[in-house]
Amino acid sequence: MPDLKGPGPSWLYFAFGIGMWLYSTFDNVDGKQARRTGTSSPLGELFDHGCDALNCTIAGIVEASAFGCGISWQTITIIFFTTMTFFFSTWEEYHTGVLYLGYVNGPTEILTFAVLACFASGIWGPGIWHVPASQGLPLIGSLFPATWELMDAMLAITFVAMLFGHCMVCCWNVYSACKEQNRSFLATLPQIAQYAAFSVSCYIWLRNSTTILTNNHLVLFLITAGTAFGRIVSKIILAHLTEMPFPSYTVQMVPLAVGAALSWLGLFTPRTELAFLAISAMFVVVAYLHWALVVIERFCEFLGINCLSIRPRKHRVKTQ
C-alpha cells in the first residue's frame, strides 16, 4: 500500500505476517545451518547482522502499513524504535563481545507480536489499532490523554519498555564490561552521538519538510535513512569482527545532515526537495552496495571462501 494506511485486502496483511515469520525463522536458523555445514565465519555474522540492520527499516514500514499508520509520525516512531534498539545492541556487542538478548527480545517475542498484529489486521482490519485508547485498553486507558488512539498508547508503552528494558540494560552491560577490562565507561558514551546525529537529522528534515509528509514521499525518505543506518551499524559490526576502533562517521550521513540543514533554513521547495531526496537515495544505496561488495570480496579472499556457495572441504583446507 503506497499510503501505508489502507485498508487493503485481507490477504495482503496475511502476506505481511507470513513474510515476517519467514524472516524471523531464517534469521534464527542461519547460524545453526552454518555450524552444521562447517561454514561459520565472520562474513556470516556480518551478513546476518548487516541484513538485520537494513531490515529494521523495511520491517518497520511493513508493520506500520499493517497497523494502518499511514504517512504519519506514528510510522516514523516505529522506525525510530527499531533502529534505536538495534543500534544499542550493536554498540553493546562491540564492547562486550556478546549480543545479549533478554527474556523479551526483538528476534523472537517482538517479531512474534508483529506477525500476530499482521494477522489481526487481516481478520479485523487495521482500524482496530485506531480506536480510542480508553476502549482498546479498558484497564489502563484512562492513564492516557482522551485524544489518544490505541496505537498512540501502544507506542508510548513500547517506548518506556524499550528505554528501561533494553537501552538501559545495554548501558549496564557495557559498564560492566568496561569495569572488568579497566576501561572508562564514560569514554564509550560519545559513541552514541553517531546515532543521536542520525536521529536528529531525520527529525529536523521531516519536521521542516515541504513535501515528504504531505505528498507521500515518506517511504523514499525512510529507504534513504534506513540504508544510511544500515551502513552505520554494519561498520560497527565490522569493527567488532576485525578488532578495529569504533567507527565514528560514515559518508552516508552527509545527505541527511545537508537535507536537515536545507529544510531547517527553508531553502527547499517541494520540487527541489524531492529531487534532492531522490539523488540522496541513489547516493546512499550505491555507496552502500560498493562498500558491501568490497568488504565481501576481501573477506572471501582472506578466508578462502565463496560468498554464496560452499567450496569443497579439501579446497577450503588447501586455500587456508
CSV table of C-alpha atoms in Angstrom, one decimal:
chain,number,residue,atom,x,y,z
A,1,MET,CA,0.0,0.0,0.0
A,2,PRO,CA,1.7,3.2,-1.1
A,3,ASP,CA,0.0,5.3,1.6
A,4,LEU,CA,0.8,2.7,4.3
A,5,LYS,CA,-2.8,3.1,5.6
A,6,GLY,CA,-5.3,1.1,3.6
A,7,PRO,CA,-7.4,-0.7,4.4
A,8,GLY,CA,-6.1,-3.2,2.0
A,9,PRO,CA,-7.3,-6.7,1.1
A,10,SER,CA,-7.1,-9.3,3.9
A,11,TRP,CA,-4.6,-11.4,2.0
A,12,LEU,CA,-2.1,-8.6,2.0
A,13,TYR,CA,-1.9,-8.4,5.8
A,14,PHE,CA,-1.6,-12.2,6.0
A,15,ALA,CA,1.2,-12.0,3.4
A,16,PHE,CA,2.9,-9.4,5.7
A,17,GLY,CA,2.6,-11.7,8.6
A,18,ILE,CA,3.9,-14.8,6.7
A,19,GLY,CA,6.8,-12.8,5.3
A,20,MET,CA,7.7,-11.5,8.8
A,21,TRP,CA,7.5,-15.1,10.2
A,22,LEU,CA,9.8,-16.4,7.4
A,23,TYR,CA,12.3,-13.7,8.1
A,24,SER,CA,12.3,-14.5,11.8
A,25,THR,CA,12.7,-18.2,11.1
A,26,PHE,CA,15.6,-17.8,8.7
A,27,ASP,CA,17.2,-15.2,11.0
A,28,ASN,CA,17.2,-17.8,13.8
A,29,VAL,CA,18.4,-20.8,11.9
A,30,ASP,CA,21.2,-19.4,9.7
A,31,GLY,CA,23.8,-19.8,12.5
A,32,LYS,CA,22.8,-23.4,13.1
A,33,GLN,CA,23.0,-24.1,9.3
A,34,ALA,CA,26.5,-22.6,9.1
A,35,ARG,CA,27.7,-24.7,12.0
A,36,ARG,CA,26.1,-27.8,10.5
A,37,THR,CA,27.9,-27.3,7.2
A,38,GLY,CA,31.1,-26.1,8.9
A,39,THR,CA,31.0,-22.7,7.2
A,40,SER,CA,30.7,-20.4,10.2
A,41,SER,CA,32.8,-17.3,9.6
A,42,PRO,CA,33.0,-13.6,10.4
A,43,LEU,CA,31.5,-12.9,7.0
A,44,GLY,CA,28.4,-14.9,8.0
A,45,GLU,CA,27.9,-12.8,11.1
A,46,LEU,CA,28.4,-9.6,9.1
A,47,PHE,CA,25.8,-10.8,6.6
A,48,ASP,CA,23.4,-11.8,9.3
A,49,HIS,CA,23.5,-8.6,11.3
A,50,GLY,CA,24.0,-6.4,8.3
A,51,CYS,CA,20.7,-7.7,6.8
A,52,ASP,CA,19.1,-7.2,10.2
A,53,ALA,CA,20.2,-3.6,10.2
A,54,LEU,CA,18.6,-2.9,6.8
A,55,ASN,CA,15.5,-4.8,7.8
A,56,CYS,CA,14.9,-2.5,10.8
A,57,THR,CA,13.5,0.0,8.3
A,58,ILE,CA,11.9,-2.5,5.9
A,59,ALA,CA,10.1,-4.4,8.6
A,60,GLY,CA,9.1,-1.2,10.3
A,61,ILE,CA,7.5,0.1,7.1
A,62,VAL,CA,5.6,-3.3,6.7
A,63,GLU,CA,4.5,-3.2,10.3
A,64,ALA,CA,3.4,0.5,10.1
A,65,SER,CA,1.3,-0.5,7.0
A,66,ALA,CA,-0.2,-3.4,8.9
A,67,PHE,CA,-1.1,-1.1,11.7
A,68,GLY,CA,-2.6,1.4,9.2
A,69,CYS,CA,-0.4,4.2,10.5
A,70,GLY,CA,-0.2,5.9,7.1
A,71,ILE,CA,2.2,8.8,6.2
A,72,SER,CA,2.4,10.0,9.8
A,73,TRP,CA,4.6,10.4,12.8
A,74,GLN,CA,3.4,7.1,14.1
A,75,THR,CA,5.2,5.4,11.2
A,76,ILE,CA,8.3,7.4,11.9
A,77,THR,CA,8.2,6.5,15.6
A,78,ILE,CA,8.0,2.8,14.7
A,79,ILE,CA,11.2,3.1,12.6
A,80,PHE,CA,12.9,5.1,15.4
A,81,PHE,CA,12.1,2.3,17.9
A,82,THR,CA,13.5,-0.5,15.6
A,83,THR,CA,16.7,1.4,14.7
A,84,MET,CA,17.4,2.6,18.2
A,85,THR,CA,17.1,-0.8,19.8
A,86,PHE,CA,19.3,-2.4,17.2
A,87,PHE,CA,22.0,0.4,17.4
A,88,PHE,CA,22.2,-0.1,21.2
A,89,SER,CA,22.5,-3.9,20.8
A,90,THR,CA,25.3,-3.5,18.3
A,91,TRP,CA,27.1,-0.9,20.4
A,92,GLU,CA,26.8,-3.3,23.4
A,93,GLU,CA,28.2,-6.2,21.4
A,94,TYR,CA,31.2,-4.2,20.2
A,95,HIS,CA,32.2,-3.7,23.9
A,96,THR,CA,31.1,-7.0,25.5
A,97,GLY,CA,31.6,-9.4,22.6
A,98,VAL,CA,28.2,-10.8,23.2
A,99,LEU,CA,24.9,-9.9,21.5
A,100,TYR,CA,22.7,-10.1,24.6
A,101,LEU,CA,19.0,-11.0,24.1
A,102,GLY,CA,16.8,-10.6,27.1
A,103,TYR,CA,13.7,-12.6,28.1
A,104,VAL,CA,11.7,-10.4,25.8
A,105,ASN,CA,13.7,-9.6,22.6
A,106,GLY,CA,13.3,-8.4,19.1
A,107,PRO,CA,14.2,-11.5,17.1
A,108,THR,CA,11.7,-13.7,18.9
A,109,GLU,CA,9.0,-12.1,21.0
A,110,ILE,CA,8.7,-8.8,19.2
A,111,LEU,CA,8.6,-10.4,15.8
A,112,THR,CA,6.1,-12.9,17.0
A,113,PHE,CA,3.9,-9.9,18.2
A,114,ALA,CA,4.4,-8.3,14.8
A,115,VAL,CA,3.3,-11.4,13.0
A,116,LEU,CA,0.2,-11.7,15.2
A,117,ALA,CA,-0.6,-8.0,14.7
A,118,CYS,CA,-0.5,-8.5,10.9
A,119,PHE,CA,-2.9,-11.4,11.2
A,120,ALA,CA,-5.2,-9.4,13.4
A,121,SER,CA,-5.3,-6.6,10.8
A,122,GLY,CA,-6.1,-9.3,8.2
A,123,ILE,CA,-9.0,-10.5,10.2
A,124,TRP,CA,-10.5,-7.3,11.6
A,125,GLY,CA,-8.8,-4.6,9.5
A,126,PRO,CA,-6.2,-2.1,10.6
A,127,GLY,CA,-8.9,0.1,12.1
A,128,ILE,CA,-8.7,-1.9,15.3
A,129,TRP,CA,-5.5,-0.1,16.2
A,130,HIS,CA,-7.1,3.3,15.9
A,131,VAL,CA,-9.9,3.1,18.4
A,132,PRO,CA,-9.7,5.4,21.4
A,133,ALA,CA,-7.1,4.2,23.9
A,134,SER,CA,-9.8,4.0,26.6
A,135,GLN,CA,-11.7,1.5,24.5
A,136,GLY,CA,-8.7,-0.5,23.4
A,137,LEU,CA,-7.1,-0.7,26.8
A,138,PRO,CA,-10.0,-0.5,29.3
A,139,LEU,CA,-7.9,-1.2,32.4
A,140,ILE,CA,-5.3,1.5,31.8
A,141,GLY,CA,-6.8,3.6,29.0
A,142,SER,CA,-7.7,6.4,31.5
A,143,LEU,CA,-3.9,7.0,32.0
A,144,PHE,CA,-3.6,8.4,28.5
A,145,PRO,CA,-4.9,11.6,27.0
A,146,ALA,CA,-8.5,11.4,25.9
A,147,THR,CA,-7.5,12.2,22.3
A,148,TRP,CA,-5.0,9.3,22.0
A,149,GLU,CA,-5.7,6.2,19.9
A,150,LEU,CA,-4.8,2.7,20.9
A,151,MET,CA,-1.8,3.0,18.6
A,152,ASP,CA,-0.5,6.0,20.4
A,153,ALA,CA,-0.8,4.3,23.8
A,154,MET,CA,1.0,1.2,22.4
A,155,LEU,CA,3.8,3.4,21.1
A,156,ALA,CA,4.1,5.1,24.5
A,157,ILE,CA,4.2,1.8,26.4
A,158,THR,CA,6.8,0.4,23.9
A,159,PHE,CA,9.0,3.5,24.4
A,160,VAL,CA,9.1,3.0,28.1
A,161,ALA,CA,9.8,-0.7,27.8
A,162,MET,CA,12.5,0.0,25.2
A,163,LEU,CA,14.2,2.6,27.2
A,164,PHE,CA,14.3,0.8,30.6
A,165,GLY,CA,14.1,-2.8,29.4
A,166,HIS,CA,16.6,-2.6,26.6
A,167,CYS,CA,18.7,0.6,26.3
A,168,MET,CA,19.4,0.9,30.0
A,169,VAL,CA,20.3,-2.8,30.1
A,170,CYS,CA,22.7,-2.4,27.2
A,171,CYS,CA,24.4,0.5,29.0
A,172,TRP,CA,24.7,-1.5,32.2
A,173,ASN,CA,26.3,-4.4,30.3
A,174,VAL,CA,28.8,-2.1,28.6
A,175,TYR,CA,29.5,-0.5,32.0
A,176,SER,CA,30.2,-4.0,33.5
A,177,ALA,CA,32.4,-5.0,30.6
A,178,CYS,CA,34.4,-1.7,30.9
A,179,LYS,CA,34.8,-2.3,34.6
A,180,GLU,CA,36.1,-5.8,34.1
A,181,GLN,CA,38.6,-4.6,31.5
A,182,ASN,CA,39.7,-1.5,33.5
A,183,ARG,CA,38.4,0.9,30.8
A,184,SER,CA,36.4,4.1,31.2
A,185,PHE,CA,32.7,3.7,30.6
A,186,LEU,CA,32.3,7.4,30.1
A,187,ALA,CA,34.7,7.2,27.2
A,188,THR,CA,32.2,4.9,25.4
A,189,LEU,CA,29.2,7.3,25.7
A,190,PRO,CA,30.3,9.7,22.9
A,191,GLN,CA,30.0,6.8,20.5
A,192,ILE,CA,26.2,7.0,20.9
A,193,ALA,CA,26.4,10.5,19.4
A,194,GLN,CA,26.5,9.0,16.0
A,195,TYR,CA,23.0,7.6,16.3
A,196,ALA,CA,21.9,10.8,18.0
A,197,ALA,CA,23.1,12.8,15.0
A,198,PHE,CA,21.3,10.4,12.7
A,199,SER,CA,18.0,10.7,14.6
A,200,VAL,CA,18.2,14.5,15.0
A,201,SER,CA,19.0,15.0,11.3
A,202,CYS,CA,16.0,12.9,10.3
A,203,TYR,CA,13.7,14.7,12.8
A,204,ILE,CA,14.8,18.2,11.7
A,205,TRP,CA,14.4,17.3,8.0
A,206,LEU,CA,10.9,15.7,8.5
A,207,ARG,CA,9.7,18.4,10.8
A,208,ASN,CA,10.5,21.2,8.3
A,209,SER,CA,9.8,19.2,5.1
A,210,THR,CA,7.8,20.8,2.3
A,211,THR,CA,6.8,17.5,0.6
A,212,ILE,CA,7.8,14.3,2.4
A,213,LEU,CA,4.8,14.0,4.7
A,214,THR,CA,2.3,16.0,2.6
A,215,ASN,CA,3.0,14.4,-0.8
A,216,ASN,CA,3.5,10.8,0.2
A,217,HIS,CA,7.3,10.6,-0.1
A,218,LEU,CA,7.9,9.1,3.3
A,219,VAL,CA,8.8,5.6,2.1
A,220,LEU,CA,11.5,7.1,-0.2
A,221,PHE,CA,12.9,9.0,2.8
A,222,LEU,CA,12.8,6.0,5.1
A,223,ILE,CA,14.7,3.9,2.5
A,224,THR,CA,17.3,6.6,2.3
A,225,ALA,CA,17.7,7.0,6.0
A,226,GLY,CA,17.4,3.2,6.6
A,227,THR,CA,20.3,2.5,4.1
A,228,ALA,CA,22.4,5.1,5.9
A,229,PHE,CA,21.6,3.4,9.2
A,230,GLY,CA,22.5,0.0,7.8
A,231,ARG,CA,25.9,1.4,6.9
A,232,ILE,CA,26.4,2.9,10.3
A,233,VAL,CA,25.6,-0.3,12.1
A,234,SER,CA,27.4,-2.6,9.7
A,235,LYS,CA,30.6,-0.6,10.2
A,236,ILE,CA,30.3,-1.1,13.9
A,237,ILE,CA,29.9,-4.9,13.3
A,238,LEU,CA,32.9,-4.9,11.0
A,239,ALA,CA,35.0,-3.1,13.6
A,240,HIS,CA,33.9,-5.6,16.2
A,241,LEU,CA,34.9,-8.6,14.0
A,242,THR,CA,38.2,-7.1,13.0
A,243,GLU,CA,39.0,-5.6,16.4
A,244,MET,CA,39.3,-2.1,14.9
A,245,PRO,CA,38.5,1.2,16.6
A,246,PHE,CA,34.8,2.2,17.0
A,247,PRO,CA,33.8,4.0,13.8
A,248,SER,CA,32.5,7.5,14.4
A,249,TYR,CA,31.5,8.6,10.9
A,250,THR,CA,30.0,7.4,7.7
A,251,VAL,CA,29.7,9.3,4.5
A,252,GLN,CA,26.1,8.3,4.1
A,253,MET,CA,25.2,10.7,6.9
A,254,VAL,CA,26.1,13.6,4.7
A,255,PRO,CA,22.8,13.7,2.7
A,256,LEU,CA,20.7,13.5,5.8
A,257,ALA,CA,22.7,16.3,7.5
A,258,VAL,CA,22.6,18.5,4.4
A,259,GLY,CA,18.9,17.8,3.9
A,260,ALA,CA,18.1,18.7,7.5
A,261,ALA,CA,20.1,22.0,7.2
A,262,LEU,CA,18.4,23.0,3.9
A,263,SER,CA,15.0,22.1,5.3
A,264,TRP,CA,15.5,24.0,8.6
A,265,LEU,CA,16.7,27.0,6.7
A,266,GLY,CA,13.6,26.9,4.4
A,267,LEU,CA,15.7,26.6,1.2
A,268,PHE,CA,13.6,23.8,-0.2
A,269,THR,CA,10.6,23.9,-2.5
A,270,PRO,CA,8.6,20.8,-2.9
A,271,ARG,CA,10.2,20.1,-6.3
A,272,THR,CA,13.8,20.7,-5.2
A,273,GLU,CA,13.3,18.7,-2.0
A,274,LEU,CA,12.0,15.7,-3.9
A,275,ALA,CA,14.9,16.0,-6.4
A,276,PHE,CA,17.4,16.2,-3.5
A,277,LEU,CA,15.8,13.2,-1.8
A,278,ALA,CA,15.9,11.1,-4.9
A,279,ILE,CA,19.6,11.9,-5.5
A,280,SER,CA,20.3,11.2,-1.8
A,281,ALA,CA,18.6,7.8,-2.1
A,282,MET,CA,20.6,6.9,-5.2
A,283,PHE,CA,23.8,8.0,-3.5
A,284,VAL,CA,23.4,6.1,-0.2
A,285,VAL,CA,22.3,2.9,-2.0
A,286,VAL,CA,25.2,2.9,-4.5
A,287,ALA,CA,27.7,3.8,-1.7
A,288,TYR,CA,26.3,1.0,0.4
A,289,LEU,CA,26.5,-1.6,-2.3
A,290,HIS,CA,30.0,-0.5,-3.3
A,291,TRP,CA,31.2,-0.8,0.3
A,292,ALA,CA,29.4,-4.1,0.8
A,293,LEU,CA,31.0,-5.7,-2.3
A,294,VAL,CA,34.5,-4.5,-1.4
A,295,VAL,CA,34.2,-5.9,2.2
A,296,ILE,CA,32.7,-9.2,1.0
A,297,GLU,CA,35.4,-9.6,-1.6
A,298,ARG,CA,38.2,-9.0,0.9
A,299,PHE,CA,36.7,-11.4,3.4
A,300,CYS,CA,36.3,-14.1,0.8
A,301,GLU,CA,39.9,-13.6,-0.4
A,302,PHE,CA,41.3,-13.7,3.1
A,303,LEU,CA,39.3,-16.6,4.4
A,304,GLY,CA,39.4,-18.6,1.2
A,305,ILE,CA,35.7,-19.0,0.9
A,306,ASN,CA,32.9,-18.2,-1.5
A,307,CYS,CA,30.2,-15.7,-0.7
A,308,LEU,CA,27.1,-17.6,-1.7
A,309,SER,CA,28.3,-21.1,-2.2
A,310,ILE,CA,30.2,-23.7,-0.3
A,311,ARG,CA,33.6,-24.8,-1.5
A,312,PRO,CA,34.6,-28.5,-1.3
A,313,ARG,CA,36.2,-29.1,2.1
A,314,LYS,CA,39.6,-30.1,0.6
A,315,HIS,CA,39.8,-26.9,-1.4
A,316,ARG,CA,38.9,-24.9,1.6
A,317,VAL,CA,41.6,-26.5,3.7
A,318,LYS,CA,44.2,-26.1,0.9
A,319,THR,CA,43.3,-22.4,0.5
A,320,GLN,CA,43.5,-21.7,4.2
